[in-house]
Amino acid sequence: MTAPGATPAVAPGGRRALDVLVVEDDPVAAAAHTLHVGRTPGFRPVGTVHTAAAARLLLDRRRDEGTPVDLLLLDLYLPDGHGLGLCRALRAAGHTTDVIAVTSARDLGMVRQAVSAGVVQYLLKPFGGAALRDRLERYARFRDTLARPGEAAGQDEVDQAFAALRTPERTGLPKGLSAPTLDAVTAALRDAAEPLSARTVAEQVGVSRITARRYLEHLAVAGLAAREPRYGQVGRPELGYRWQGGSAV
């Protein structure tokens, strides 16, 4: 568990920086998320943990010390339990920490469960640093809208608060990659019973082999697809890609 402390405690505009706990079982992804949080003005990473149990211990300690964590950046697939189970346990224990889910879980039933568990944002892997920063900045605007005491002036003020969390455009993919094509390539891998080559994916999705390989490599770098050599033909073995983004728990 780490707790970087280089980020200033005061955000632009004079308000207190929002404390963020990163909960992610993959060490590389955890380090990247923590780095992006620290680089976003107005946010301060106060810990990086890899299990639900470690997250609960840190959150309990911070609350007991009178410095509760503002936001969880939470992976849903943890080695000692599902992230939504952690959310429900925290709510039952009286924790008010908000949650942004950062996950490869695309099942719509899981999304509905996340909403019912109090998740305020749902960010699908793979994504770039720009996408995470966008969600954090929107969350900060949401908090700022609700910061003043008292009652809402009317429906417009309530609508403004919720609108701050909405993302009208899909962001965060590397230049040259489109979200619809990535979704199609992902679906092809998820539905396949065996590893697929770039040529096979290209035929299924309707793109060139080179384009298919770019998307497949993007998924592989993000840890959502595994590369496997495919033997049986003369010459160099063809590279196959197998989905490994996880399944619903």
Coordinates of C-alpha atoms in Angstrom, one line a residue:
M1 CA 0.0 0.0 0.0
T2 CA 1.3 3.4 -0.9
A3 CA 0.3 6.9 -0.1
P4 CA 1.9 9.5 -2.3
G5 CA 1.9 13.0 -0.8
A6 CA 3.4 15.3 -3.3
T7 CA 0.1 16.8 -4.5
P8 CA -0.8 20.1 -2.9
A9 CA -3.6 19.9 -0.4
V10 CA -5.3 23.0 -1.9
A11 CA -7.0 22.9 -5.2
P12 CA -7.2 25.7 -7.8
G13 CA -9.6 28.3 -6.5
G14 CA -8.7 27.7 -2.8
R15 CA -10.9 24.7 -2.0
R16 CA -9.4 21.6 -0.4
A17 CA -8.1 19.0 -2.8
L18 CA -10.2 15.9 -3.0
D19 CA -8.6 12.8 -1.5
V20 CA -8.7 9.7 -3.7
L21 CA -8.0 6.1 -2.9
V22 CA -7.0 3.9 -5.8
V23 CA -8.2 0.2 -5.5
E24 CA -6.8 -1.9 -8.3
D25 CA -5.4 -5.4 -8.2
D26 CA -3.0 -5.0 -11.2
P27 CA 0.1 -3.2 -10.0
V28 CA 0.9 -1.5 -13.3
A29 CA -2.7 -0.2 -13.7
A30 CA -2.8 0.9 -10.1
A31 CA 0.4 2.9 -10.5
A32 CA -0.9 4.5 -13.7
H33 CA -4.2 5.4 -12.1
T34 CA -2.5 6.9 -9.1
L35 CA -0.2 8.9 -11.4
H36 CA -3.1 10.3 -13.4
V37 CA -4.9 11.3 -10.2
G38 CA -1.9 13.1 -8.9
R39 CA -1.6 15.0 -12.2
T40 CA -5.2 16.2 -12.1
P41 CA -5.5 19.6 -10.4
G42 CA -7.8 19.5 -7.4
F43 CA -7.1 15.8 -6.6
R44 CA -4.7 14.1 -4.2
P45 CA -4.0 10.4 -4.2
V46 CA -3.8 9.3 -0.5
G47 CA -3.4 5.6 -1.1
T48 CA -3.1 2.7 -3.5
V49 CA -4.3 -0.7 -2.5
H50 CA -4.8 -4.0 -4.3
T51 CA -7.6 -5.7 -2.3
A52 CA -11.0 -5.0 -0.9
A53 CA -9.8 -5.7 2.7
A54 CA -7.0 -3.2 2.4
A55 CA -9.3 -0.6 1.1
R56 CA -11.7 -1.1 3.9
L57 CA -8.9 -0.9 6.5
L58 CA -7.7 2.4 5.1
L59 CA -11.2 3.9 4.7
D60 CA -12.1 2.9 8.3
R61 CA -8.8 4.4 9.6
R62 CA -9.2 7.7 7.7
R63 CA -12.8 8.0 9.0
D64 CA -11.8 7.4 12.6
E65 CA -9.1 10.0 12.2
G66 CA -11.6 12.5 11.0
T67 CA -10.2 12.7 7.5
P68 CA -12.5 10.5 5.4
V69 CA -11.6 9.7 1.8
D70 CA -13.7 11.7 -0.8
L71 CA -13.5 9.3 -3.7
L72 CA -12.7 5.7 -4.5
L73 CA -11.2 4.8 -7.9
L74 CA -12.4 1.2 -7.8
D75 CA -11.7 -1.9 -9.9
L76 CA -14.6 -4.3 -9.7
Y77 CA -12.6 -7.5 -10.0
L78 CA -10.5 -7.8 -6.8
P79 CA -8.8 -11.0 -5.6
D80 CA -10.7 -11.1 -2.3
G81 CA -14.2 -10.0 -3.5
H82 CA -16.2 -8.0 -6.0
G83 CA -15.9 -4.3 -5.9
L84 CA -19.7 -3.8 -5.7
G85 CA -19.7 -6.0 -2.6
L86 CA -17.2 -3.5 -1.1
C87 CA -19.5 -0.6 -2.1
R88 CA -22.5 -2.2 -0.3
A89 CA -20.4 -3.0 2.8
L90 CA -19.2 0.6 3.0
R91 CA -22.7 2.0 2.7
A92 CA -23.9 -0.3 5.4
A93 CA -21.1 0.8 7.6
G94 CA -22.0 4.5 7.1
H95 CA -19.2 5.5 4.7
T96 CA -20.2 8.3 2.3
T97 CA -17.2 8.0 0.0
D98 CA -18.1 8.4 -3.6
V99 CA -17.1 5.7 -6.1
I100 CA -15.9 5.8 -9.7
A101 CA -15.8 2.2 -11.1
V102 CA -12.8 1.5 -13.3
T103 CA -13.4 -1.9 -14.8
S104 CA -13.5 -4.2 -17.8
A105 CA -17.0 -5.4 -16.8
R106 CA -19.3 -4.5 -19.8
D107 CA -22.3 -6.6 -18.7
L108 CA -25.3 -4.2 -18.5
G109 CA -26.7 -6.0 -15.5
M110 CA -23.4 -5.1 -13.8
V111 CA -23.8 -1.5 -14.8
R112 CA -27.3 -1.5 -13.2
Q113 CA -26.0 -3.0 -10.0
A114 CA -23.2 -0.4 -9.9
V115 CA -25.8 2.4 -10.1
S116 CA -27.8 0.8 -7.3
A117 CA -24.7 0.5 -5.2
G118 CA -24.0 4.3 -5.5
V119 CA -21.4 4.4 -8.2
V120 CA -21.3 7.9 -9.6
Q121 CA -19.2 7.2 -12.7
Y122 CA -18.4 4.0 -14.7
L123 CA -15.2 4.0 -16.8
L124 CA -14.5 1.0 -19.0
K125 CA -11.1 -0.4 -19.6
P126 CA -9.1 0.2 -21.8
F127 CA -8.9 4.0 -21.5
G128 CA -6.4 6.7 -21.7
G129 CA -5.3 9.3 -19.1
A130 CA -7.5 11.9 -20.8
A131 CA -10.6 9.9 -20.1
L132 CA -9.8 9.4 -16.5
R133 CA -9.0 13.1 -16.1
D134 CA -12.3 14.0 -17.7
R135 CA -14.2 11.9 -15.2
L136 CA -12.3 13.4 -12.3
E137 CA -12.9 16.9 -13.5
R138 CA -16.6 16.2 -13.9
Y139 CA -16.8 14.7 -10.5
A140 CA -15.2 17.9 -9.1
R141 CA -17.8 20.1 -10.8
F142 CA -20.5 17.8 -9.3
R143 CA -19.0 18.3 -5.8
D144 CA -18.7 22.1 -6.3
T145 CA -22.3 22.4 -7.4
L146 CA -23.5 20.7 -4.2
A147 CA -20.9 22.4 -1.9
R148 CA -23.1 25.2 -0.6
P149 CA -25.3 24.5 2.4
G150 CA -29.1 24.7 2.4
E151 CA -31.7 23.7 -0.1
A152 CA -31.6 23.7 -3.9
A153 CA -33.0 26.9 -5.5
G154 CA -35.1 24.7 -7.9
Q155 CA -35.0 21.9 -10.4
D156 CA -32.4 23.6 -12.5
E157 CA -29.8 23.5 -9.8
V158 CA -30.4 19.8 -9.2
D159 CA -30.3 19.1 -12.9
Q160 CA -27.0 21.1 -13.2
A161 CA -25.4 18.9 -10.5
F162 CA -26.3 15.7 -12.2
A163 CA -25.4 17.0 -15.6
A164 CA -21.9 17.6 -14.4
L165 CA -21.4 13.9 -14.2
R166 CA -22.5 13.2 -17.7
T167 CA -20.0 12.8 -20.6
P168 CA -21.5 13.8 -23.9
E169 CA -18.5 12.7 -26.0
R170 CA -16.5 9.5 -25.8
T171 CA -12.9 10.3 -25.0
G172 CA -9.6 8.8 -24.1
L173 CA -8.8 6.5 -27.0
P174 CA -5.4 6.9 -28.8
K175 CA -5.4 9.0 -31.9
G176 CA -6.8 7.1 -34.9
L177 CA -8.9 4.6 -32.9
S178 CA -12.7 4.9 -32.8
A179 CA -15.0 3.7 -30.0
P180 CA -17.5 1.9 -32.3
T181 CA -14.7 -0.1 -34.0
L182 CA -13.1 -0.9 -30.7
D183 CA -16.5 -2.2 -29.4
A184 CA -16.8 -4.4 -32.5
V185 CA -13.3 -5.9 -32.2
T186 CA -13.9 -6.4 -28.5
A187 CA -17.2 -8.2 -29.2
A188 CA -15.5 -10.5 -31.7
L189 CA -12.9 -11.5 -29.2
R190 CA -15.3 -12.0 -26.4
D191 CA -17.6 -14.3 -28.5
A192 CA -14.7 -16.4 -29.9
A193 CA -14.1 -19.9 -28.6
E194 CA -10.5 -19.8 -29.6
P195 CA -7.8 -17.1 -30.3
L196 CA -8.5 -15.0 -33.4
S197 CA -5.9 -13.7 -35.9
A198 CA -6.0 -10.1 -37.1
R199 CA -7.1 -11.4 -40.5
T200 CA -10.1 -13.1 -39.0
V201 CA -11.1 -10.1 -36.9
A202 CA -10.7 -7.9 -39.9
E203 CA -13.1 -10.1 -41.9
Q204 CA -15.7 -10.2 -39.1
V205 CA -15.6 -6.5 -38.3
G206 CA -15.2 -5.2 -41.9
V207 CA -11.9 -3.4 -41.6
S208 CA -8.4 -4.0 -43.0
R209 CA -6.0 -6.5 -41.4
I210 CA -3.7 -3.6 -40.4
T211 CA -6.5 -1.7 -38.7
A212 CA -7.7 -4.9 -36.9
R213 CA -4.2 -5.5 -35.6
R214 CA -4.0 -1.9 -34.2
Y215 CA -7.1 -2.4 -32.2
L216 CA -6.0 -5.9 -31.1
E217 CA -2.7 -4.5 -29.9
H218 CA -4.5 -1.7 -28.0
L219 CA -6.5 -4.4 -26.2
A220 CA -3.3 -6.4 -25.5
V221 CA -1.4 -3.5 -24.1
A222 CA -4.4 -2.7 -21.9
G223 CA -4.3 -6.2 -20.5
L224 CA -7.7 -7.2 -22.0
A225 CA -6.4 -9.5 -24.7
A226 CA -3.6 -12.1 -24.6
R227 CA -1.3 -12.8 -27.6
E228 CA -0.8 -16.4 -28.6
P229 CA 1.2 -17.9 -31.5
R230 CA -0.8 -20.1 -33.8
Y231 CA 1.1 -22.9 -35.5
G232 CA 0.2 -25.3 -38.3
Q233 CA 1.2 -23.2 -41.4
V234 CA 4.5 -23.0 -43.3
G235 CA 6.6 -20.1 -42.2
R236 CA 6.3 -17.9 -39.2
P237 CA 3.4 -18.7 -36.8
E238 CA 0.4 -16.4 -37.0
L239 CA -0.3 -14.3 -33.9
G240 CA -3.7 -15.0 -32.3
Y241 CA -5.5 -12.9 -29.7
R242 CA -7.7 -14.2 -26.9
W243 CA -10.0 -12.2 -24.7
Q244 CA -9.0 -12.1 -21.1
G245 CA -10.8 -9.0 -19.8
G246 CA -12.6 -10.9 -17.1
S247 CA -16.1 -12.2 -16.6
A248 CA -19.0 -11.2 -14.3
V249 CA -18.8 -12.2 -10.7

